[in-house]
Short mmCIF file of C-alpha atoms (C1' of nucleotides) in Angstrom, two decimals:
data_model
loop_
_atom_site.label_atom_id
_atom_site.label_comp_id
_atom_site.label_asym_id
_atom_site.label_seq_id
_atom_site.Cartn_x
_atom_site.Cartn_y
_atom_site.Cartn_z
CA MET H 50 0.19 11.20 12.54
CA PHE H 51 -0.06 8.39 9.96
CA MET H 52 -0.17 5.04 8.73
CA LEU H 53 -3.86 4.50 9.62
CA GLY H 54 -4.19 8.35 11.74
CA ALA H 55 -6.89 9.04 9.49
CA MET H 56 -8.24 11.09 11.37
CA THR H 57 -9.27 15.02 10.50
CA SER H 58 -7.36 16.92 13.41
CA SER H 59 -9.96 17.40 15.41
CA LYS H 60 -13.18 18.12 14.61
CA ASP H 61 -15.72 14.88 14.44
CA ALA H 62 -13.24 13.25 16.46
CA ALA H 63 -15.81 12.42 18.90
CA ALA H 64 -18.81 11.50 16.29
CA GLU H 65 -16.16 9.24 15.30
CA SER H 66 -16.60 5.52 16.16
CA VAL H 67 -14.13 4.18 18.70
CA ASP H 68 -12.85 0.95 15.83
CA LEU H 69 -11.23 4.14 13.62
CA GLN H 70 -10.24 6.04 16.77
CA LEU H 71 -8.46 3.26 17.98
CA ILE H 72 -6.34 1.96 14.19
CA GLY H 73 -5.41 5.63 14.42
CA VAL H 74 -4.01 5.88 17.21
CA LEU H 75 -2.28 2.06 17.02
CA GLY H 76 -0.69 3.54 13.95
CA GLU H 77 0.61 6.56 15.64
CA VAL H 78 1.98 4.48 18.19
CA VAL H 79 3.59 2.23 15.88
CA THR H 80 4.94 4.44 14.13
CA ALA H 81 7.09 5.46 17.17
CA TYR H 82 7.56 2.24 17.73
CA TYR H 83 9.48 1.20 14.55
CA ARG H 84 11.08 4.75 14.38
CA ASP H 85 12.35 4.20 17.66
CA PHE H 86 13.54 0.86 16.78
CA ALA H 87 15.39 1.96 13.51
CA ASP H 88 17.19 5.20 15.87
CA ALA H 89 18.34 2.75 18.15
CA ALA H 90 19.78 0.23 15.95
CA ALA H 91 21.59 2.84 13.59
CA GLU H 92 22.89 3.83 16.75
CA GLN H 93 24.39 0.18 16.96
CA GLY H 94 25.51 1.50 13.41
CA LEU H 95 22.59 -1.02 11.97
CA THR H 96 20.13 -1.40 9.69
CA SER H 97 16.27 -2.90 11.23
CA ALA H 98 16.17 -5.02 8.73
CA GLN H 99 19.99 -6.42 10.11
CA ALA H 100 18.93 -5.06 13.39
CA LYS H 101 15.32 -7.14 13.22
CA ALA H 102 17.34 -10.12 12.46
CA VAL H 103 20.14 -10.50 15.09
CA VAL H 104 17.32 -9.87 17.67
CA THR H 105 15.14 -13.00 16.92
CA LEU H 106 18.93 -14.94 16.94
CA GLN H 107 18.64 -16.69 20.87
CA GLU H 108 19.52 -20.20 19.08
CA PRO H 109 21.24 -21.36 16.30
CA THR H 110 18.89 -20.56 13.46
CA PRO H 111 19.05 -22.36 9.53
CA MET H 112 19.36 -19.54 7.11
CA ARG H 113 15.54 -20.57 6.00
CA THR H 114 14.16 -20.32 9.18
CA LEU H 115 14.79 -16.67 9.23
CA ALA H 116 13.48 -16.27 6.19
CA GLU H 117 9.75 -16.99 7.21
CA ARG H 118 11.04 -15.05 10.66
CA LEU H 119 11.85 -11.52 9.23
CA CYS H 120 8.87 -12.70 6.02
CA CYS H 121 11.12 -12.12 3.23
CA ASP H 122 12.57 -14.62 1.13
CA ALA H 123 15.01 -16.62 2.17
CA SER H 124 17.82 -15.19 -0.78
CA ASN H 125 17.24 -11.80 1.06
CA VAL H 126 18.80 -13.50 4.30
CA THR H 127 22.62 -13.88 2.34
CA GLY H 128 22.51 -10.92 2.12
CA ILE H 129 21.82 -10.09 5.36
CA ILE H 130 23.51 -12.17 7.14
CA ASP H 131 26.83 -11.57 5.39
CA ARG H 132 26.83 -8.06 6.08
CA LEU H 133 26.46 -8.85 10.42
CA GLU H 134 29.37 -11.69 10.05
CA ARG H 135 31.52 -8.85 8.04
CA GLN H 136 30.71 -7.26 11.38
CA SER H 137 31.04 -10.13 13.69
CA LEU H 138 28.13 -9.98 15.25
CA VAL H 139 26.92 -13.33 14.39
CA GLN H 140 28.72 -16.90 12.74
CA ARG H 141 27.40 -19.04 10.03
CA GLN H 142 27.63 -22.94 10.97
CA PRO H 143 26.84 -26.34 9.70
CA ASP H 144 25.07 -28.22 10.86
CA GLN H 145 25.18 -31.66 12.21
CA HIS H 146 22.40 -33.93 10.71
CA ASP H 147 22.14 -31.93 7.42
CA ARG H 148 24.52 -30.51 5.22
CA ARG H 149 22.67 -28.31 3.82
CA VAL H 150 21.81 -25.89 6.24
CA LYS H 151 24.08 -23.19 7.45
CA ASN H 152 22.69 -22.50 11.03
CA VAL H 153 23.14 -19.31 12.25
CA VAL H 154 24.21 -18.06 16.01
CA VAL H 155 25.17 -14.93 17.69
CA THR H 156 28.40 -13.98 18.99
CA GLU H 157 29.63 -12.24 22.46
CA GLY H 158 29.40 -9.00 20.28
CA GLY H 159 26.31 -9.50 18.53
CA ALA H 160 24.64 -9.91 22.04
CA ASP H 161 26.35 -7.23 23.56
CA ALA H 162 25.05 -5.15 20.02
CA VAL H 163 21.08 -6.12 21.43
CA ARG H 164 21.99 -5.61 24.82
CA ARG H 165 22.71 -1.83 23.30
CA LEU H 166 19.77 -2.08 20.76
CA ARG H 167 17.65 -2.65 23.83
CA GLY H 168 18.69 0.02 26.33
CA GLY H 169 18.53 2.68 23.30
CA MET H 170 14.75 2.32 23.18
CA HIS H 171 14.69 5.77 24.73
CA ALA H 172 11.36 6.83 23.71
CA THR H 173 9.39 3.88 24.22
CA ARG H 174 10.43 2.56 27.90
CA ALA H 175 10.18 6.25 28.67
CA ALA H 176 6.07 5.24 27.74
CA PHE H 177 6.36 2.64 29.62
CA ASP H 178 7.15 4.65 32.46
CA ALA H 179 5.04 6.97 32.36
CA LEU H 180 1.97 4.78 33.02
CA GLY H 181 1.07 3.56 36.07
CA GLU H 182 1.73 -0.04 37.71
CA ASP H 183 -2.35 -0.57 36.53
CA ASP H 184 -2.35 0.29 33.30
CA ARG H 185 0.51 -1.51 33.07
CA ALA H 186 -0.67 -4.31 33.75
CA THR H 187 -3.72 -3.58 31.95
CA LEU H 188 -1.52 -2.50 28.81
CA LEU H 189 -0.30 -5.92 29.11
CA ARG H 190 -3.18 -8.02 28.84
CA LEU H 191 -4.74 -6.13 26.25
CA LEU H 192 -1.57 -6.38 23.75
CA GLY H 193 -1.33 -9.90 23.88
CA THR H 194 -5.42 -10.61 22.86
CA LEU H 195 -4.30 -8.14 20.08
CA GLN H 196 -0.87 -10.51 19.74
CA PRO H 197 -1.89 -14.15 18.66
CA LEU H 198 -5.18 -12.69 16.00
CA LEU H 199 -2.24 -10.80 14.54
CA ASP H 200 -0.60 -13.14 14.66
CA THR H 201 -2.49 -14.07 11.10
CA PRO H 202 -0.96 -16.56 7.83
CA THR H 203 -0.49 -14.23 5.57
CA MET M 187 7.92 -13.30 18.21
CA PHE M 188 11.00 -10.52 16.84
CA MET M 189 12.07 -7.09 17.46
CA LEU M 190 12.06 -6.87 21.72
CA GLY M 191 10.55 -9.83 21.49
CA ALA M 192 13.28 -11.62 23.74
CA MET M 193 11.52 -13.22 26.18
CA THR M 194 13.43 -16.87 26.58
CA SER M 195 10.65 -18.96 25.05
CA SER M 196 8.47 -19.42 28.28
CA LYS M 197 10.53 -20.78 31.30
CA ASP M 198 10.84 -17.43 33.58
CA ALA M 199 8.05 -15.87 32.05
CA ALA M 200 6.93 -15.53 35.20
CA ALA M 201 9.58 -13.83 37.02
CA GLU M 202 10.33 -11.40 33.99
CA SER M 203 8.86 -8.03 34.82
CA VAL M 204 6.52 -6.69 33.56
CA ASP M 205 8.13 -3.74 31.57
CA LEU M 206 9.66 -6.57 29.33
CA GLN M 207 6.82 -8.93 28.23
CA LEU M 208 4.94 -5.44 28.00
CA ILE M 209 7.95 -4.57 25.58
CA GLY M 210 7.52 -8.14 23.88
CA VAL M 211 4.77 -8.26 22.98
CA LEU M 212 4.45 -4.44 22.02
CA GLY M 213 7.26 -5.75 19.20
CA GLU M 214 4.91 -8.44 18.03
CA VAL M 215 1.82 -6.17 17.77
CA VAL M 216 4.44 -3.12 15.91
CA THR M 217 5.41 -6.12 13.83
CA ALA M 218 1.94 -8.38 12.75
CA TYR M 219 0.15 -3.94 12.11
CA TYR M 220 3.32 -3.34 10.43
CA ARG M 221 2.66 -6.67 8.13
CA ASP M 222 -0.83 -6.38 7.92
CA PHE M 223 -0.15 -3.21 6.67
CA ALA M 224 2.41 -3.45 3.84
CA ASP M 225 0.05 -6.78 2.33
CA ALA M 226 -2.63 -4.27 2.41
CA ALA M 227 -0.73 -1.72 0.12
CA ALA M 228 1.05 -4.61 -2.07
CA GLU M 229 -1.98 -5.67 -2.86
CA GLN M 230 -2.31 -1.44 -3.89
CA GLY M 231 0.71 -2.21 -6.20
CA LEU M 232 1.81 -0.08 -3.35
CA THR M 233 5.12 -0.18 -1.57
CA SER M 234 4.99 0.38 2.05
CA ALA M 235 6.95 4.10 1.45
CA GLN M 236 4.38 4.94 -0.80
CA ALA M 237 1.34 3.57 1.12
CA LYS M 238 2.86 6.13 4.00
CA ALA M 239 3.36 8.99 2.35
CA VAL M 240 -0.32 8.67 0.41
CA VAL M 241 -2.31 7.63 3.85
CA THR M 242 -0.60 11.15 5.55
CA LEU M 243 -1.54 13.50 2.67
CA GLN M 244 -5.37 14.43 3.88
CA GLU M 245 -4.57 18.28 1.94
CA PRO M 246 -1.45 19.69 0.17
CA THR M 247 1.78 19.36 1.67
CA PRO M 248 4.70 20.58 0.22
CA MET M 249 7.73 17.86 -0.65
CA ARG M 250 9.28 19.09 2.60
CA THR M 251 7.04 18.81 5.02
CA LEU M 252 6.30 15.05 3.74
CA ALA M 253 10.14 14.26 4.21
CA GLU M 254 9.55 14.81 7.86
CA ARG M 255 6.43 13.39 7.62
CA LEU M 256 8.04 10.17 6.65
CA CYS M 257 11.13 10.92 8.60
CA CYS M 258 13.70 10.51 5.63
CA ASP M 259 15.94 12.87 4.30
CA ALA M 260 13.87 15.14 1.17
CA SER M 261 15.91 13.93 -1.35
CA ASN M 262 13.97 10.56 -1.90
CA VAL M 263 10.44 11.78 -1.49
CA THR M 264 11.09 13.44 -4.87
CA GLY M 265 10.99 9.65 -6.14
CA ILE M 266 8.77 7.90 -4.75
CA ILE M 267 6.25 10.62 -5.35
CA ASP M 268 7.61 10.56 -9.22
CA ARG M 269 6.44 7.30 -8.91
CA LEU M 270 3.15 8.19 -6.60
CA GLU M 271 1.92 11.17 -10.03
CA ARG M 272 3.36 8.22 -13.33
CA GLN M 273 0.10 6.27 -11.04
CA SER M 274 -1.62 9.13 -10.95
CA LEU M 275 -2.56 8.47 -7.47
CA VAL M 276 -1.09 11.68 -6.71
CA GLN M 277 0.04 15.80 -8.24
CA ARG M 278 2.38 17.40 -7.87
CA GLN M 279 0.99 21.68 -7.57
CA PRO M 280 2.75 24.77 -7.60
CA ASP M 281 2.57 26.75 -4.14
CA GLN M 282 0.68 30.17 -4.32
CA HIS M 283 3.19 32.44 -2.99
CA ASP M 284 6.81 30.59 -2.42
CA ARG M 285 7.12 29.78 -6.09
CA ARG M 286 9.74 26.89 -4.71
CA VAL M 287 7.53 25.01 -3.11
CA LYS M 288 5.78 22.76 -5.11
CA ASN M 289 2.43 21.29 -3.05
CA VAL M 290 1.08 17.29 -3.15
CA VAL M 291 -1.94 16.84 -3.58
CA VAL M 292 -4.23 12.86 -4.06
CA THR M 293 -6.30 11.97 -6.76
CA GLU M 294 -9.68 10.54 -6.79
CA GLY M 295 -8.14 6.89 -8.15
CA GLY M 296 -5.32 7.93 -5.01
CA ALA M 297 -8.36 9.18 -2.58
CA ASP M 298 -10.23 5.47 -3.20
CA ALA M 299 -6.49 3.02 -2.65
CA VAL M 300 -6.39 4.74 0.78
CA ARG M 301 -9.79 3.33 0.75
CA ARG M 302 -8.95 0.01 -0.10
CA LEU M 303 -5.62 0.68 1.60
CA ARG M 304 -7.76 0.57 5.60
CA GLY M 305 -10.06 -1.72 4.49
CA GLY M 306 -7.37 -4.47 3.48
CA MET M 307 -6.26 -4.58 6.80
CA HIS M 308 -7.50 -7.57 7.64
CA ALA M 309 -6.07 -9.32 10.01
CA THR M 310 -6.08 -5.94 12.62
CA ARG M 311 -9.58 -5.79 11.95
CA ALA M 312 -10.21 -8.60 12.98
CA ALA M 313 -8.23 -8.57 15.99
CA PHE M 314 -10.16 -5.01 17.00
CA ASP M 315 -13.56 -6.82 15.65
CA ALA M 316 -12.66 -9.99 18.43
CA LEU M 317 -12.73 -7.86 22.08
CA GLY M 318 -14.84 -6.56 23.76
CA GLU M 319 -16.33 -3.11 23.45
CA ASP M 320 -14.86 -2.27 27.02
CA ASP M 321 -11.81 -3.69 26.24
CA ARG M 322 -11.82 -1.49 23.39
CA ALA M 323 -12.49 1.78 24.57
CA THR M 324 -9.85 1.09 27.24
CA LEU M 325 -7.23 -0.13 24.68
CA LEU M 326 -7.96 3.69 23.03
CA ARG M 327 -7.49 5.21 26.17
CA LEU M 328 -4.23 3.57 27.63
CA LEU M 329 -2.93 3.70 23.59
CA GLY M 330 -3.85 7.52 23.73
CA THR M 331 -1.33 7.67 27.13
CA LEU M 332 1.74 5.90 24.56
CA GLN M 333 1.41 7.80 21.80
CA PRO M 334 2.37 11.85 22.68
CA LEU M 335 5.45 10.28 24.32
CA LEU M 336 6.25 8.23 21.40
CA ASP M 337 5.76 11.47 19.28
CA THR M 338 9.50 12.18 21.26
CA PRO M 339 11.77 14.49 18.68
CA THR M 340 14.04 12.36 16.44
"C1'" DT R 4 23.02 33.72 2.27
"C1'" DA R 5 18.79 30.19 3.53
"C1'" DT R 6 16.57 27.06 1.73
"C1'" DT R 7 12.73 24.26 -1.46
"C1'" DG R 8 13.04 20.51 -4.76
"C1'" DT R 9 15.65 17.97 -7.60
"C1'" DT R 10 19.90 15.19 -9.44
"C1'" DA R 11 24.20 11.55 -8.64
"C1'" DT R 12 26.02 8.58 -6.46
"C1'" DA R 13 26.17 4.82 -3.78
"C1'" DC R 14 24.34 0.75 -0.62
"C1'" DT R 15 21.04 -1.76 1.06
"C1'" DC R 16 16.35 -4.40 1.40
"C1'" DT R 17 13.49 -6.57 -1.76
"C1'" DA R 18 11.54 -10.28 -5.84
"C1'" DT R 19 12.61 -13.19 -9.05
"C1'" DA R 20 14.78 -16.92 -11.83
"C1'" DA R 21 18.20 -20.56 -11.90
"C1'" DC R 22 21.49 -22.81 -9.92
"C1'" DT R 23 24.63 -25.94 -6.95
"C1'" DA R 24 25.18 -29.49 -3.20
"C1'" DT R 25 22.87 -32.17 -0.69
"C1'" DA R 26 18.97 -35.28 0.39
"C1'" DT E 273 12.35 -35.10 -6.86
"C1'" DA E 274 12.67 -32.01 -3.88
"C1'" DT E 275 15.29 -28.83 -0.57
"C1'" DA E 276 18.99 -25.41 1.83
"C1'" DG E 277 21.94 -21.73 0.38
"C1'" DT E 278 23.26 -19.01 -3.37
"C1'" DT E 279 23.78 -16.11 -6.97
"C1'" DA E 280 22.54 -12.57 -10.43
"C1'" DT E 281 19.34 -8.93 -11.96
"C1'" DA E 282 16.73 -5.50 -11.62
"C1'" DG E 283 13.15 -1.83 -9.24
"C1'" DA E 284 12.31 0.73 -4.57
"C1'" DG E 285 14.56 2.75 -0.08
"C1'" DT E 286 17.95 5.34 1.93
"C1'" DA E 287 21.26 9.23 3.36
"C1'" DT E 288 25.19 12.87 1.46
"C1'" DA E 289 26.83 15.58 -1.09
"C1'" DA E 290 26.18 19.31 -4.68
"C1'" DC E 291 23.40 22.03 -8.10
"C1'" DA E 292 19.25 25.54 -9.16
"C1'" DA E 293 15.49 28.33 -8.59
"C1'" DT E 294 13.69 31.51 -5.32
"C1'" DA E 295 13.53 34.43 -1.01
#
DNA sequence: TATTGTTATACTCTATAACTATA
DNA sequence: TATAGTTATAGAGTATAACAATA
């Protein structure tokens, strides 16, 4: 119902352009996905920002890189990683080649939290399960087409 | 690259289940859409929360309803509407039938800001434009199938 | 008694600017 | 001099608890 979900309930829905409908429905899906993610994160005692950070940590990552990935200023990352480190979900490690750099790595506990987080996205998983095999494949293809375009530099 | 975008760069992408890929790609699309929305909001001098609030105001809405719609506590809405009202984008109006209730309405300026906000989502619009007519229709159908399921009560 | 909106409080996220230690 | 990470600061979002006005 929100983000760009501007359609007036129903009346001229038929007359509405596919583009406008598309942007509205995508807005709703985005909102629902975000809520599901935030809820699952909260169940692990994490804020959305903390959850986003730990989920991206597939390999040791410098603070600076993390800032770019999270689309926020580097100064914010200090606090986010501080709080994750206090919960023993990540660790800061000195870089071998550049002593200015600190690489953030996930701990065992952090990896467990990520697994539980993924498992906790019930609404999203249920929505996919309800889709047929063919529809899932089609949706995957279409979203894949969308994704690189959305990766526009800010 | 984040949210649930867990795939290990590439290696066993082919062996990965469609479901896992789907959740990964959807995560990327969601992230990109959110960024586009936040950027467009910032261009209008609005935070994401403020933009979300004003975009949902199709008709006069009690503070309480707004809180449910934004998935946050009612006490937060006071501040968000305070700041929107200070920018003359919305107004609080006393309810005729229940004197406890205040209905929030969008001003002319608020409606203009919403229009500019929608127009400013360049990346999202570009991504849709790049899709063919058929793909747009298919995506609309598939997202529509997803949406009510995601509307699961929190 | 229950509900609406608000206030007070405390914590987190956010950007900006300035600092330090390295490069 | 430029860069990585941090600190300090101030504004905004968030939940919890308590409150006044109204139902």
